[in-house]
mmCIF file of C-alpha atoms in Angstrom:
data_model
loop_
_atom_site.group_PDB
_atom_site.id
_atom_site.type_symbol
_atom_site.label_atom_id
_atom_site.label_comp_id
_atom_site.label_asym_id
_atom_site.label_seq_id
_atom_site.Cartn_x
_atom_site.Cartn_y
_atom_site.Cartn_z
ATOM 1 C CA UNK A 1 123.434 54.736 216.861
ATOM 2 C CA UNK A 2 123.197 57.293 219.222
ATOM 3 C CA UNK A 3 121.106 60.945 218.522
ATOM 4 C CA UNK A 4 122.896 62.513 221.210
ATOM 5 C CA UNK A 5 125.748 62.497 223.599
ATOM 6 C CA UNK A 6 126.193 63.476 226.740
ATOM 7 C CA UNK A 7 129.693 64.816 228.088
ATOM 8 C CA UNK A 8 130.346 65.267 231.923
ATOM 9 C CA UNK A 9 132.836 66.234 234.183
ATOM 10 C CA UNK A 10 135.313 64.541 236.323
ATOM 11 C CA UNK A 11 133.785 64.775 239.955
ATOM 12 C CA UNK A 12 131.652 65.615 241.311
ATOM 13 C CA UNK A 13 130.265 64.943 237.684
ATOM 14 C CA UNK A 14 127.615 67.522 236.478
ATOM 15 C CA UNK A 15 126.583 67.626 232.946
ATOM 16 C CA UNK A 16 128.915 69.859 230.728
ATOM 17 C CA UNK A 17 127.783 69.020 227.313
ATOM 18 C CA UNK A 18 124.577 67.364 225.722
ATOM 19 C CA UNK A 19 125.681 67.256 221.865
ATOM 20 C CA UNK A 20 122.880 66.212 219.344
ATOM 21 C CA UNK A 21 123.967 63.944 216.969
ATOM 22 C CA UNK A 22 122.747 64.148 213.301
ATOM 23 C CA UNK A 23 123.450 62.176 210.219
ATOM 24 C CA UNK A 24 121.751 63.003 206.889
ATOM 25 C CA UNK A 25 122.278 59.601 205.861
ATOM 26 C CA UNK A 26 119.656 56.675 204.381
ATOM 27 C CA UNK A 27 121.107 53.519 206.113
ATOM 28 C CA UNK A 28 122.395 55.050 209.531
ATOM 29 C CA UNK A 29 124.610 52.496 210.571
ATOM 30 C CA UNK A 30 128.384 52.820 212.338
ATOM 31 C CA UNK A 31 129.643 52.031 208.536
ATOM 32 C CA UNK A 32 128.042 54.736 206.741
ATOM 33 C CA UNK A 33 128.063 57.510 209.343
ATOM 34 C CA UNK A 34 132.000 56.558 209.823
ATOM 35 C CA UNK A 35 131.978 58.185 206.002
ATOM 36 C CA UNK A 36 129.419 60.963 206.436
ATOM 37 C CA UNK A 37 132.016 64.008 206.938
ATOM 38 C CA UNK A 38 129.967 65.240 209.610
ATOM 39 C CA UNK A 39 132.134 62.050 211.448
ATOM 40 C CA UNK A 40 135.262 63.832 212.411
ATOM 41 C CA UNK A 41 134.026 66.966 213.039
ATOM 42 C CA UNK A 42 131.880 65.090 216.289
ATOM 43 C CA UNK A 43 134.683 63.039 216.933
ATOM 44 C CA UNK A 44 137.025 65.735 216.656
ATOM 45 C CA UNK A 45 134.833 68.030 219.338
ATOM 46 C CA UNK A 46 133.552 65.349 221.874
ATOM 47 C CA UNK A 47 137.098 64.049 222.353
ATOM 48 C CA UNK A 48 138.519 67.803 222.715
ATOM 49 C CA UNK A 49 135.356 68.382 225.404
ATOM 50 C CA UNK A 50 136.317 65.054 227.109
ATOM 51 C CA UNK A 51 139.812 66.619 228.471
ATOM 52 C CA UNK A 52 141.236 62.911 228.410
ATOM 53 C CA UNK A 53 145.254 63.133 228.136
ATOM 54 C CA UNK A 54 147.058 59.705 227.596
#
């Protein structure tokens, strides 16, 4: 698992975002985290920051 993730732009890529990444959880693995509320709200922003339509 990652602390921190780090959002850039389409090119020429610069860095738009570094977002730090914190889970007050005991085991910190994908399974846990994935129920730690703090879950959507990061995957909520970094997907909104990302721009990506589909």
């Amino acid at each position: 698992m990652s602390d921190r993730v780090v959002i850039l732009t389409k090119r020429p890529t610069i860095v738009k975002e570094i977002q730090k990444i914190e889970f007050d959880v005991e085991n910190r693995d994908p399974l846990n985290c994935r129920k730690n509320p703090k879950f959507s709200e990061y995957f909520d922003h970094l997907w909104k920051e990302l721009d990506v339509h589909g």
